[in-house]
Amino acid sequence: MPPRDIIIDTDPGQDDAAAILLALASPEDINVLGITAVAGNVPLPLTQKNTRIVCELAGKVDVPVFAGCDAPMARALVTAEHVHGKTGLDGPTLPDPVMPLQDQHGVDFIIETLRTRPSGTVTLCPLGPLTNIATALQRAPDVAERVKEIVLMGGAYFEVGNITPAAEFNIYVDPEAADIVFKSGIKITVMPLDVTHKVLVTPARVQALRECGTPVCDAMADMIDFFERFDTDKYGSAGAPLHDPCVTAYLIRPDLFTGRQINVEIEVQSHLTLGMTVADWWGVTDRAPNAMFMGDVDAQGFFDLLTERLARL
Ligand SMILES: [Ca+2]
């Protein structure tokens, strides 16, 4: 099989960095057409900069990076510096990027790419709030049928929420955007907290990364050490969940994940449960399935893949 053409949409974020590095380390599986930054974990000026920092860390300075939307569609931006640190990539000391930010707006890049590439060949990989993707679909409804698939990190069912008791961060930040995406009719695969909370960076897994002895693996281990301080206290678990690289790992090794094709709808009104992914896991409604909602993962298989691939960079 030829490598899969993708656009990564991202708000780095240490776990976004892991997802991007895994993609850039896997050219036989994944062809990154471009990376669009969105406001999320930190504001847009930092997410676009962090995206370029990560590309340079990988030695892939030719990947075009675009700035997209700087605020959710209908709400004020909520950020997560309490998790990711002031820069969004706290942990390692990495140089400011010198590779350019593209002039084109990220949303225009998404639309243009979908219109010019053969229909049904481009996969969208959102790792942050869905603002850029939904804005593209709203501005250019014709592109929806040209998308091969959306593989996204977001939402939760059994794990419920991480930014509020009911909602996962990416969906909570821009629920209107998520609502547009989940109603788009595009094939969707979801990596919710139910999966990512099983992908825990235990001390042995961080050690395996350090043993690669490369600058990329060291930087990744430093990033993990930073955000783990927060998550191990929060969840009382053996290590922090590594959310976003589940998306790019799925493109390489879909067999690591299992889930159900179900109906997923987004709560956009309730003050108490805003941004909840109402996932019909048990099939108790007659609402039509619209997403492959993952529920389980081979976590060690995931970390073996991540470590082996990052060691290449
Ligand atoms: Ca993210």
mmCIF file of N, CA and C and ligand atoms in Angstrom, residues 9-17 41 84 126-129 153 169-170 243-244, ligand 1:
data_model
loop_
_atom_site.group_PDB
_atom_site.id
_atom_site.type_symbol
_atom_site.label_atom_id
_atom_site.label_comp_id
_atom_site.label_asym_id
_atom_site.label_seq_id
_atom_site.Cartn_x
_atom_site.Cartn_y
_atom_site.Cartn_z
ATOM 1 N N ASP A 9 -4.017 18.435 11.910
ATOM 2 C CA ASP A 9 -4.560 19.686 12.448
ATOM 3 C C ASP A 9 -4.326 19.645 13.956
ATOM 4 N N THR A 10 -3.615 20.631 14.509
ATOM 5 C CA THR A 10 -2.994 20.385 15.807
ATOM 6 C C THR A 10 -2.855 21.626 16.681
ATOM 7 N N ASP A 11 -2.715 21.395 17.989
ATOM 8 C CA ASP A 11 -2.532 22.490 18.965
ATOM 9 C C ASP A 11 -1.435 22.136 19.967
ATOM 10 N N PRO A 12 -0.186 21.934 19.473
ATOM 11 C CA PRO A 12 0.861 21.382 20.355
ATOM 12 C C PRO A 12 1.106 22.253 21.587
ATOM 13 N N GLY A 13 1.148 21.582 22.742
ATOM 14 C CA GLY A 13 0.891 20.243 23.178
ATOM 15 C C GLY A 13 1.978 19.186 22.987
ATOM 16 N N GLN A 14 2.452 18.659 24.170
ATOM 17 C CA GLN A 14 3.467 17.617 24.144
ATOM 18 C C GLN A 14 2.955 16.347 23.464
ATOM 19 N N ASP A 15 1.691 16.002 23.681
ATOM 20 C CA ASP A 15 1.207 14.765 23.053
ATOM 21 C C ASP A 15 0.963 14.967 21.559
ATOM 22 N N ASP A 16 0.617 16.206 21.164
ATOM 23 C CA ASP A 16 0.579 16.524 19.730
ATOM 24 C C ASP A 16 1.954 16.307 19.111
ATOM 25 N N ALA A 17 2.985 16.748 19.849
ATOM 26 C CA ALA A 17 4.356 16.592 19.339
ATOM 27 C C ALA A 17 4.648 15.117 19.086
ATOM 28 N N ASN A 41 -4.722 24.024 23.237
ATOM 29 C CA ASN A 41 -3.951 23.893 24.479
ATOM 30 C C ASN A 41 -3.346 25.230 24.901
ATOM 31 N N HIS A 84 -0.007 21.754 30.018
ATOM 32 C CA HIS A 84 1.092 21.728 29.055
ATOM 33 C C HIS A 84 2.196 22.749 29.340
ATOM 34 N N PRO A 126 -7.307 15.522 13.051
ATOM 35 C CA PRO A 126 -7.392 16.594 14.043
ATOM 36 C C PRO A 126 -6.937 16.102 15.422
ATOM 37 N N LEU A 127 -6.048 16.904 16.038
ATOM 38 C CA LEU A 127 -5.507 16.571 17.355
ATOM 39 C C LEU A 127 -5.864 17.637 18.387
ATOM 40 N N GLY A 128 -6.716 18.569 17.993
ATOM 41 C CA GLY A 128 -7.103 19.657 18.892
ATOM 42 C C GLY A 128 -8.579 19.961 18.696
ATOM 43 N N PRO A 129 -9.020 21.136 19.148
ATOM 44 C CA PRO A 129 -10.405 21.538 18.868
ATOM 45 C C PRO A 129 -10.658 21.514 17.358
ATOM 46 N N MET A 153 -8.561 12.772 17.699
ATOM 47 C CA MET A 153 -8.526 12.548 19.139
ATOM 48 C C MET A 153 -9.536 13.497 19.761
ATOM 49 N N PHE A 169 -11.398 17.782 26.607
ATOM 50 C CA PHE A 169 -10.932 19.135 26.279
ATOM 51 C C PHE A 169 -11.206 19.538 24.828
ATOM 52 N N ASN A 170 -10.771 18.734 23.850
ATOM 53 C CA ASN A 170 -10.857 19.153 22.443
ATOM 54 C C ASN A 170 -12.292 19.446 22.029
ATOM 55 N N HIS A 243 -2.345 11.128 24.624
ATOM 56 C CA HIS A 243 -3.591 11.129 23.846
ATOM 57 C C HIS A 243 -3.370 11.095 22.330
ATOM 58 N N ASP A 244 -2.766 12.162 21.803
ATOM 59 C CA ASP A 244 -2.829 12.415 20.359
ATOM 60 C C ASP A 244 -2.126 11.391 19.460
HETATM 61 CA CA CA B 1 -3.815 18.213 20.992
#
